[in-house]
Amino acid sequence: MSEESTDLDSSLRENRVFPPPAEFAAKAQVKSLEQYETLYRQSVEHPEEFWGEAAQELEWFSPWTKVMDGEAAHTKWFVGGKLNLSHNCVDRHALGARRDKVALLWEGEPGEVRKLTFGELHEQVQRLANVLKSLGIRRGDRVAIYMGMAPELAIALLACARIGAVHSVIFGGFAAQAISDRVNDSSCVAVITQDTSYRRGSEVQLKAIVDEALKKCSTVRNVVVFRRSGSPIKMQPGRDLWWHEEMEKAAPACVAERMDAEDPLYLLYTSGTTGKPKGLLHTTGGYAVQTYLTSKYVFDLRDDDVYWCTADIGWVTGHSYVVYGPLLNGATVMMYEGAPNWPECDRFWKIVDDHKVTIFYTAPTAIRAFTKWGSAWVEKHSLASLRLLGTVGEPINPESWMWYHRMIGKERCPIVDTYWQTETGAIMIAPIPGAVAAKPGSATRPFFGIVPEVVTKEGNPVPDGHGGLLVMRKPWPSMARTIYGDQARYEATYWSEVPGSYFTGDGARRDADGYFWLMGRVDDVINVSGHRLGTMEVESALVAHPKVAEAAAVGRPHEMKGQAIAVFVTLEGGHQPSEELRQELRHWVAKEIGALARPDDLTFTQALPKTRSGKIMRRLLRELATTGEVKGDTTTLEDFTVIAKLREGDE
Ligand code: 6R9
């Protein structure tokens, strides 16, 4: 056996390579591997030159004196430069050639369509900025936003950015307690919300949840309420204001604040490994430059694209790749309000055809759902407008990748697997689609200026082909600058584990071609008899079985082996759990990866516990596999009944 297959550090034994389609590469901004490699080399050898040049493509009120200054956790970017992101996302286009180009192309779940040109967006953003000002909101104040996927959500972000208020978007699926915690952590002075929002045919009571949350928040003076459904809600006199009434009264022009490059732009909370959510703080200049440049190159954006990232703006992907990145590029951004399976499982494909979407960016968890629902839903639609596909959020198992490539991309569209984090602000590792060949399951090679490395706990480089910790050796413009109110935790979590480097918390390996293979969070790596196994490998093997829909693998302590593998499996429709199937699947994994990977425990379940952004909560499964119950924090869990059902054991 080769080194590769005995070393279970490196396990996704995937060796298919998909070069950029010639037709795509011919028109792409970066057309060949040589061109990528030359640009990459220049970008890391002369980062100040590289990022400085990229920044010139945006509009600055006054230039920076130094591209970067300081080091590691303390790096500052575009020192002294003044700019405004709302101005760059909107005014720059509205006052130029794109005034009548559609900026936001929105479809509500019930089916209505709205189109806002850059000119219209410009007016809406300025009016809302004036509304916020009229409420006494000033530069530096924190404003919480709790909305569904309406154009007004994007307008709210841009209006805050315009006046220098720091937005803190709270995903519309969070419960009241999560809102109170986040609002209080950063002392928000106002909340922007809406009456209700549509999801799978029913209404989410956003305003009522805000009312509940604000009982525990003393710093909020006002609540601005966008009317989406018109369903009856309670308005608290003196505190609550209707969006449409205030917008009508507000003046249509509002000069954008001159923000310093290092001024805060937004806060976004992530659920870390500990109980308390971390409010990651992103700043203005560096974030603008890297979201702009990654959107331009990774999605190979062209002026006639209809770009659709299916993420909710409540997550970082929505911030960087629904709002800021594409709008900085003057792109037409598709937004959809509701569920992918409403009214039927082909809603996304219908949207792609109806609006001639050219770029489609989604999460592996969604792709697995589409696979489970079956190809017939896809085959009803042409999807001929698509030219590029993307994924984000977790490693994609090669099975799903192939399905995406064949069924959605019709073997014509490159797939960009984009690796990054809330903390990194923008894409870090992803193929430049006209230049770098894809390998299913690999995020491939670093973006310009990014220097990832796989290292040991001590920070020593790990040889290619072996697993280790993924770090970033060099700072990058869009990195989060701190955890709000907790600089010590920021430095301890990200900049102290591996001295001098940024620690991602992910395990990875690099192959001989310099491709990065993400192996999941390091706390998700299972160590069986001294051999490390990515949970992802076991899952990937299971999902490749025709009867398995989804799988999650975790480690639990084991006397002899150090750790044993516990897996949780959901079956494709029409298949029933049985002892026979349990043995078949254990054997299957052993056959796919090696006897070492044979799951010790296999639990059939109807659903896996997931965060609202679709990530499997392995922490909960680990706890369940270890102790037989779940006591840990479940605030980000999407469906609480899942845990109760899992606890009951096999169904
Ligand atoms: C953008 C986003 C970050 C974590 C990250 C990693 C996982 C994201 C990935 C990926 C493998 C990819 N992750 N993209 N793993 N391949 N293409 O998802 O941010 O919600 O903060 O999650 O997601 O484990 O550390 P966030």
XYZ file of C-alpha atoms in Angstrom, residues 22-639:
618
model
C -11.442 25.238 -21.967
C -14.376 27.421 -22.944
C -14.588 28.832 -19.435
C -10.857 29.417 -19.137
C -10.699 31.242 -22.463
C -13.000 33.978 -21.156
C -11.852 33.957 -17.531
C -9.946 36.743 -15.794
C -7.142 34.350 -14.857
C -6.750 31.899 -17.717
C -4.025 29.457 -16.787
C -2.236 27.795 -13.919
C 0.948 29.648 -14.840
C -0.871 32.952 -14.598
C -2.299 32.013 -11.187
C 1.090 30.901 -9.929
C 2.846 34.045 -11.128
C 0.228 36.285 -9.562
C 0.263 34.239 -6.358
C 4.032 34.441 -6.065
C 4.002 38.185 -6.573
C 1.175 38.590 -4.062
C 3.018 36.829 -1.240
C 6.442 38.230 -2.057
C 5.159 41.788 -2.258
C 1.911 41.843 -0.279
C 1.850 45.611 0.134
C 2.128 46.132 -3.595
C -0.458 43.463 -4.328
C -3.125 44.576 -1.862
C -2.372 48.242 -2.502
C -3.060 47.777 -6.189
C -6.275 45.873 -5.496
C -7.437 48.629 -3.160
C -7.019 51.192 -5.954
C -9.995 49.597 -7.672
C -12.245 50.963 -4.907
C -12.973 54.621 -4.197
C -11.190 56.187 -1.264
C -11.989 59.631 0.122
C -8.337 59.883 1.036
C -5.486 57.462 0.461
C -3.694 55.310 3.011
C -0.159 56.032 4.072
C 0.827 52.404 4.603
C -0.825 49.234 3.236
C -0.055 47.207 6.341
C 1.416 47.896 9.699
C 2.094 45.856 12.815
C 2.035 42.110 13.003
C -0.055 39.026 13.734
C -3.148 39.870 15.831
C -2.228 43.543 15.718
C -1.914 44.060 11.988
C -3.601 47.176 10.617
C -4.466 47.591 6.959
C -4.598 50.691 4.747
C -3.454 52.879 7.618
C -4.951 56.359 7.503
C -7.130 55.618 4.459
C -10.701 56.941 4.460
C -13.599 55.288 2.658
C -17.197 54.199 3.048
C -18.525 50.797 2.084
C -22.051 51.960 1.355
C -20.557 54.511 -1.024
C -18.440 51.847 -2.704
C -21.243 49.269 -2.952
C -23.915 51.676 -4.133
C -22.984 55.273 -5.043
C -19.992 54.270 -7.123
C -22.334 52.309 -9.415
C -25.491 54.428 -9.082
C -23.619 57.577 -10.044
C -21.796 55.787 -12.832
C -22.725 53.522 -15.712
C -24.730 51.057 -13.602
C -27.490 53.403 -12.440
C -30.226 51.362 -14.161
C -28.620 47.968 -13.720
C -30.452 45.669 -11.320
C -28.575 45.474 -8.029
C -30.980 43.314 -6.035
C -33.200 40.762 -7.733
C -35.457 39.303 -5.105
C -38.041 36.576 -4.982
C -40.315 36.121 -1.993
C -41.282 32.659 -0.884
C -44.914 33.168 -1.957
C -43.552 34.006 -5.408
C -43.541 37.774 -5.854
C -40.506 39.342 -7.558
C -38.891 42.712 -6.860
C -36.024 44.337 -8.685
C -34.027 47.257 -7.324
C -31.605 49.054 -9.604
C -28.440 50.593 -8.214
C -30.193 53.970 -8.571
C -33.168 52.796 -6.510
C -30.962 51.091 -3.967
C -29.034 54.338 -3.635
C -32.143 56.244 -2.648
C -33.405 53.563 -0.250
C -30.076 53.314 1.527
C -29.789 57.084 1.917
C -33.326 57.403 3.253
C -32.819 54.663 5.808
C -29.492 56.203 6.813
C -31.397 59.417 7.537
C -34.025 57.500 9.509
C -31.285 56.012 11.682
C -29.709 59.426 12.156
C -33.071 60.890 13.152
C -33.163 58.319 15.954
C -29.903 59.693 17.280
C -27.821 56.807 16.000
C -24.236 57.925 15.495
C -20.950 56.626 14.205
C -19.747 53.717 16.312
C -23.192 52.891 17.796
C -24.231 49.255 17.528
C -27.450 48.380 15.726
C -28.901 44.864 15.841
C -30.665 43.572 12.732
C -33.073 40.647 12.974
C -34.819 40.106 9.660
C -35.705 37.591 7.019
C -34.211 37.565 3.534
C -35.798 40.714 2.145
C -34.042 43.418 0.087
C -34.595 45.630 3.136
C -32.108 43.481 5.040
C -29.356 44.399 2.592
C -30.541 48.016 2.699
C -30.280 47.948 6.510
C -26.650 46.799 6.418
C -25.733 49.421 3.844
C -27.529 52.211 5.731
C -25.598 51.377 8.906
C -22.338 51.303 6.979
C -23.216 54.666 5.456
C -23.424 56.455 8.803
C -20.681 54.411 10.457
C -23.021 52.516 12.783
C -21.791 48.995 13.520
C -24.353 46.424 12.428
C -24.811 43.208 14.302
C -26.981 40.891 12.246
C -28.668 38.134 14.208
C -29.834 35.236 12.066
C -33.636 35.211 11.792
C -33.796 31.648 13.068
C -32.372 32.482 16.493
C -34.625 32.508 19.531
C -35.278 35.402 21.920
C -32.549 34.468 24.392
C -29.888 34.444 21.702
C -31.011 37.927 20.645
C -30.904 39.264 24.216
C -27.407 37.868 24.707
C -26.098 39.416 21.515
C -27.828 42.771 21.971
C -26.537 43.028 25.532
C -23.007 41.886 24.750
C -22.478 44.910 22.530
C -25.062 47.321 24.048
C -27.037 47.861 20.852
C -29.015 51.105 20.765
C -31.580 50.030 18.177
C -32.998 46.963 16.468
C -34.153 46.744 12.855
C -36.647 43.958 12.272
C -39.812 43.100 10.338
C -43.312 41.994 11.226
C -43.047 38.393 10.048
C -41.186 36.471 7.406
C -42.160 33.467 5.298
C -40.551 30.077 5.706
C -41.907 26.847 4.291
C -45.339 28.349 3.922
C -45.705 29.597 7.471
C -44.829 32.889 9.103
C -41.885 33.441 11.431
C -42.937 35.941 14.112
C -39.802 38.065 14.016
C -41.219 41.158 15.716
C -42.843 39.180 18.530
C -39.526 37.416 19.177
C -37.742 40.782 19.312
C -40.354 42.018 21.827
C -39.654 38.999 23.985
C -35.880 39.449 23.693
C -35.952 43.157 24.511
C -37.550 42.531 27.907
C -34.000 41.715 28.949
C -32.263 44.566 27.107
C -32.037 48.049 28.547
C -29.839 49.733 25.942
C -32.255 49.570 22.993
C -34.065 52.861 22.449
C -35.859 52.126 19.192
C -37.112 49.307 17.007
C -37.612 49.970 13.294
C -40.121 47.544 11.787
C -40.253 46.731 8.093
C -43.708 45.598 6.989
C -43.304 42.385 5.037
C -46.507 40.376 5.444
C -48.841 42.899 7.035
C -49.766 40.348 9.690
C -50.903 41.970 12.944
C -48.141 42.715 15.443
C -47.853 44.859 18.574
C -46.078 48.188 18.278
C -44.751 49.739 21.487
C -45.440 53.489 21.379
C -42.350 55.621 21.789
C -40.037 52.740 20.984
C -41.290 51.114 17.788
C -41.483 52.820 14.402
C -42.723 51.626 11.026
C -40.021 51.505 8.385
C -42.329 52.757 5.603
C -43.602 55.738 7.605
C -40.122 56.885 8.592
C -38.740 56.323 5.091
C -41.395 58.562 3.633
C -40.534 61.372 6.035
C -36.774 61.008 5.575
C -34.759 63.097 3.121
C -33.584 61.139 0.050
C -29.939 62.217 0.299
C -27.413 61.381 2.992
C -23.693 61.982 2.644
C -21.634 58.893 3.466
C -19.385 59.211 6.525
C -15.648 59.286 5.940
C -14.707 56.121 7.781
C -11.182 55.238 8.716
C -9.969 51.996 7.153
C -9.699 50.492 10.636
C -13.101 51.728 11.887
C -15.495 48.914 12.809
C -17.958 47.853 10.115
C -19.832 45.050 11.807
C -20.073 42.479 14.531
C -21.062 38.918 13.855
C -21.499 36.330 16.577
C -20.370 32.765 16.145
C -21.006 29.887 18.459
C -17.567 28.816 19.561
C -16.678 25.676 21.419
C -17.538 27.323 24.717
C -20.992 28.495 25.757
C -20.622 32.226 25.173
C -20.974 33.396 21.575
C -18.054 35.406 20.268
C -18.747 38.734 18.609
C -16.169 38.893 15.828
C -15.417 42.470 14.817
C -14.744 43.328 11.196
C -13.370 46.653 10.048
C -13.784 48.715 6.923
C -10.825 48.983 4.533
C -9.261 45.538 4.560
C -12.632 43.812 4.604
C -13.735 45.849 1.589
C -10.633 45.056 -0.419
C -10.610 41.315 0.188
C -14.358 40.713 -0.228
C -14.156 42.757 -3.430
C -11.167 40.919 -4.829
C -12.237 37.386 -3.873
C -15.681 37.951 -5.422
C -14.031 39.219 -8.564
C -11.581 36.338 -9.011
C -13.122 33.298 -7.321
C -16.496 33.868 -8.973
C -14.850 35.338 -12.039
C -17.544 38.029 -11.949
C -18.600 39.702 -15.172
C -20.943 42.600 -15.618
C -23.711 40.475 -17.152
C -23.745 37.844 -14.403
C -26.761 37.073 -12.272
C -25.079 35.976 -9.103
C -26.847 33.899 -6.465
C -25.382 32.948 -3.124
C -28.087 31.063 -1.252
C -26.711 31.864 2.206
C -28.807 33.842 4.637
C -27.393 37.296 5.384
C -27.496 36.203 9.031
C -24.261 34.290 8.434
C -20.870 35.568 7.366
C -21.314 34.112 3.891
C -24.327 36.361 3.450
C -22.406 39.409 4.664
C -19.408 38.907 2.404
C -20.966 37.158 -0.592
C -24.585 38.311 -0.748
C -24.015 41.941 0.176
C -20.526 43.427 0.285
C -18.374 41.428 -2.129
C -20.749 41.232 -5.110
C -22.091 44.783 -4.692
C -18.553 46.154 -4.506
C -18.202 44.547 -7.939
C -21.446 46.090 -9.185
C -23.004 42.651 -9.675
C -26.688 41.780 -9.941
C -27.419 39.847 -6.760
C -30.229 37.307 -6.590
C -31.924 36.970 -3.192
C -34.546 34.399 -2.239
C -36.607 34.613 0.903
C -37.652 31.077 1.671
C -36.973 27.379 1.795
C -35.452 25.346 -1.061
C -38.275 22.809 -0.881
C -41.201 25.209 -0.981
C -43.664 24.660 -2.483
C -41.690 21.759 -3.983
C -38.179 20.390 -4.013
C -37.262 22.148 -7.264
C -37.703 25.730 -6.085
C -33.999 26.615 -6.476
C -33.839 25.214 -9.999
C -36.973 27.073 -10.959
C -35.399 30.293 -9.683
C -32.215 29.595 -11.653
C -34.221 29.206 -14.865
C -36.684 32.046 -14.222
C -33.977 34.599 -13.474
C -31.213 33.170 -15.666
C -28.840 32.783 -12.765
C -25.251 32.386 -13.991
C -23.356 31.839 -10.730
C -24.754 29.624 -7.980
C -23.062 29.360 -4.573
C -24.455 27.089 -1.871
C -23.538 24.713 0.975
C -22.722 20.990 0.836
C -25.542 20.323 3.278
C -27.975 21.733 0.721
C -26.420 19.625 -2.020
C -26.879 16.514 0.094
C -30.544 17.435 0.555
C -30.989 17.855 -3.208
C -29.350 14.487 -3.753
C -31.704 12.919 -1.272
C -34.764 14.516 -2.876
C -33.743 12.971 -6.159
C -32.536 14.041 -9.599
C -36.022 14.140 -11.119
C -36.574 17.556 -9.511
C -33.510 18.889 -11.267
C -34.298 17.319 -14.610
C -37.489 19.364 -14.875
C -35.347 22.465 -15.488
C -32.742 23.428 -18.052
C -30.172 25.245 -15.862
C -28.582 26.378 -19.122
C -27.777 29.840 -17.779
C -25.357 28.524 -15.131
C -21.651 28.932 -15.783
C -20.040 28.606 -12.346
C -20.900 26.748 -9.123
C -19.585 27.198 -5.624
C -19.706 25.585 -2.203
C -18.910 26.828 1.274
C -19.264 25.921 4.905
C -17.932 22.426 5.288
C -15.918 19.917 3.363
C -17.895 18.496 0.474
C -17.842 14.743 0.153
C -16.725 13.644 -3.321
C -20.072 11.891 -3.922
C -21.970 15.142 -3.513
C -19.369 16.994 -5.531
C -19.876 14.597 -8.450
C -23.637 14.948 -8.243
C -23.312 18.757 -8.227
C -20.914 18.596 -11.172
C -23.134 16.301 -13.248
C -26.662 17.221 -12.308
C -26.348 20.971 -11.756
C -23.202 21.918 -13.645
C -23.892 19.487 -16.515
C -20.129 18.875 -16.508
C -19.754 22.340 -18.011
C -19.431 24.570 -14.940
C -16.319 24.758 -12.782
C -16.987 24.246 -9.064
C -15.234 26.505 -6.576
C -14.993 24.916 -3.124
C -14.319 27.949 -0.955
C -12.708 27.582 2.446
C -12.900 30.427 4.927
C -14.451 31.401 8.253
C -16.419 34.096 10.042
C -13.057 35.102 11.470
C -11.308 35.376 8.120
C -14.043 37.603 6.658
C -13.398 36.463 3.101
C -12.363 33.446 1.073
C -8.897 32.077 1.931
C -8.532 28.857 -0.052
C -10.406 28.204 -3.302
C -9.623 27.487 -6.923
C -9.391 30.397 -9.317
C -11.842 28.764 -11.719
C -10.222 29.436 -15.084
C -6.790 28.457 -13.814
C -6.790 25.838 -11.077
C -8.115 22.320 -11.679
C -10.653 21.025 -9.177
C -10.284 17.839 -7.151
C -13.594 16.779 -5.590
C -13.426 17.396 -1.850
C -10.467 19.801 -1.894
C -10.676 23.578 -1.504
C -7.530 23.480 -3.657
C -5.060 26.361 -3.472
C -4.747 29.595 -1.550
C -6.169 32.869 -2.742
C -3.671 35.591 -3.658
C -1.773 36.905 -0.679
C -2.882 34.065 1.610
C -0.250 31.796 3.144
C -1.828 28.713 4.711
C 0.303 25.953 6.131
C -0.286 22.584 7.784
C 1.660 22.359 11.028
C 2.049 20.394 14.259
C 0.849 21.727 17.602
C 4.318 23.184 18.053
C 4.063 25.041 14.773
C 6.423 22.870 12.740
C 5.444 22.179 9.142
C 3.962 18.736 8.501
C 5.127 16.924 5.348
C 2.734 16.909 2.423
C 0.239 14.077 2.550
C -0.008 14.111 6.335
C -2.672 15.730 8.457
C -2.033 18.598 10.842
C -3.371 21.944 11.994
C -4.258 24.555 9.437
C -2.733 27.936 10.189
C -2.252 31.175 8.296
C 1.359 32.297 8.407
C 0.686 35.842 7.216
C -2.057 38.275 8.199
C -4.624 39.187 5.542
C -6.743 42.303 5.020
C -10.207 40.997 5.961
C -9.237 39.278 9.195
C -11.447 39.956 12.212
C -9.634 42.453 14.422
C -10.941 41.315 17.797
C -13.714 39.600 19.715
C -15.928 42.432 20.864
C -14.983 43.377 24.402
C -12.568 40.494 24.758
C -9.229 41.110 23.061
C -7.614 38.560 25.390
C -9.912 35.797 24.193
C -9.251 36.814 20.584
C -5.508 36.566 21.028
C -5.747 33.345 23.042
C -8.118 31.572 20.668
C -6.556 32.498 17.365
C -3.039 33.791 17.814
C -1.528 31.837 20.692
C -2.123 28.175 19.885
C 0.563 28.291 17.223
C 2.860 31.210 18.033
C 3.105 33.860 15.342
C 0.391 32.267 13.202
C -3.356 32.465 12.999
C -4.893 29.162 14.098
C -8.036 28.195 12.200
C -9.190 25.362 14.451
C -9.320 23.133 11.387
C -7.344 20.089 10.508
C -6.024 19.754 6.979
C -3.459 18.122 4.809
C -1.722 19.407 1.720
C -1.072 17.065 -1.171
C 1.905 16.935 -3.500
C 0.226 19.432 -5.865
C -0.124 21.983 -3.086
C -3.864 21.357 -2.708
C -5.452 21.734 0.710
C -7.864 19.079 1.966
C -9.871 20.181 4.949
C -10.453 17.445 7.516
C -12.958 19.166 9.748
C -12.467 20.966 13.016
C -9.568 19.569 14.939
C -11.920 18.665 17.714
C -13.701 16.523 15.143
C -10.692 14.453 14.348
C -10.861 10.961 15.775
C -7.749 9.260 16.967
C -8.161 5.521 16.677
C -5.253 3.488 17.937
C -2.900 6.333 17.275
C -4.183 6.901 13.780
C -5.991 10.053 13.028
C -9.198 9.830 11.059
C -11.226 12.779 9.844
C -14.862 12.440 10.821
C -15.482 13.561 7.277
C -13.853 10.481 5.784
C -16.090 8.116 7.670
C -19.113 10.186 6.770
C -18.106 10.398 3.181
C -17.783 6.630 3.010
C -21.189 6.145 4.591
C -22.886 8.645 2.307
C -21.469 6.789 -0.659
C -23.640 3.817 0.346
C -26.841 3.867 -1.718
C -29.127 3.501 1.314
C -27.548 6.308 3.364
C -28.813 9.888 3.136
C -26.645 11.604 5.720
C -24.115 10.572 8.310
C -22.185 12.090 11.189
C -19.204 10.522 12.862
C -17.716 11.409 16.232
C -15.089 10.025 18.530
C -15.818 8.690 21.984
C -13.295 7.524 24.553
C -12.313 3.879 24.253
C -10.159 1.949 26.690
C -8.128 0.090 24.135
C -8.046 2.278 21.084
C -7.975 5.707 22.672
C -11.034 6.676 20.718
C -13.810 4.669 19.145
C -15.926 5.803 16.236
C -19.606 6.426 16.776
C -21.713 7.188 13.738
C -25.238 8.470 13.338
C -26.986 7.674 10.093
C -30.154 8.787 8.332
C -31.462 6.543 5.583
C -32.769 7.337 2.121
C -36.535 7.168 1.831
C -37.855 3.610 1.562
C -35.152 1.971 3.681
C -35.688 0.701 7.204
C -33.122 0.346 9.973
C -32.208 -3.249 10.791
C -29.438 -5.140 12.508
C -28.488 -6.531 9.140
C -28.135 -3.073 7.615
C -26.136 -1.923 10.637
C -23.582 -4.648 10.021
C -23.633 -4.003 6.307
C -22.780 -0.322 6.839
C -20.012 -1.026 9.360
C -18.532 -3.447 6.908
C -18.958 -0.959 4.088
C -16.917 1.694 5.887
C -14.237 -0.841 6.696
C -14.157 -1.733 3.055
C -14.084 1.866 1.862
C -11.396 3.176 4.192
C -9.843 0.282 6.081
C -10.677 -1.916 9.059
C -9.408 0.820 11.311
C -12.289 3.007 10.305
C -15.008 0.443 11.062
C -17.552 2.277 13.222
C -17.865 0.877 16.720
C -21.358 2.241 17.269
C -23.926 2.890 14.598
C -27.174 4.640 15.464
C -29.983 5.020 12.966
C -31.833 8.295 13.339
C -34.467 10.247 11.447
C -32.494 13.503 11.573
C -29.118 14.828 12.652
C -28.787 17.768 15.030
C -27.700 20.797 13.028
C -26.997 24.434 13.595
C -29.239 26.794 11.773
C -26.515 27.317 9.229
C -26.685 23.610 8.461
C -23.578 22.345 10.202
C -23.918 19.035 11.977
C -23.452 19.619 15.705
C -20.875 16.925 16.330
C -20.258 18.309 19.787
C -23.747 17.157 20.805
C -23.335 13.806 19.114
C -19.980 13.334 20.808
C -21.576 14.012 24.152
C -24.410 11.646 23.372
C -22.051 8.926 22.165
C -19.901 9.352 25.251
C -22.395 9.778 28.072
C -25.689 8.714 26.556
C -27.147 12.180 27.078
C -26.831 15.823 26.074
C -26.271 18.563 28.628
C -24.273 21.024 26.510
C -25.360 24.282 24.919
C -28.039 23.686 22.299
C -28.913 27.320 21.518
C -27.831 27.071 17.908
C -29.586 23.785 17.273
C -32.099 23.977 14.464
C -34.575 21.407 15.696
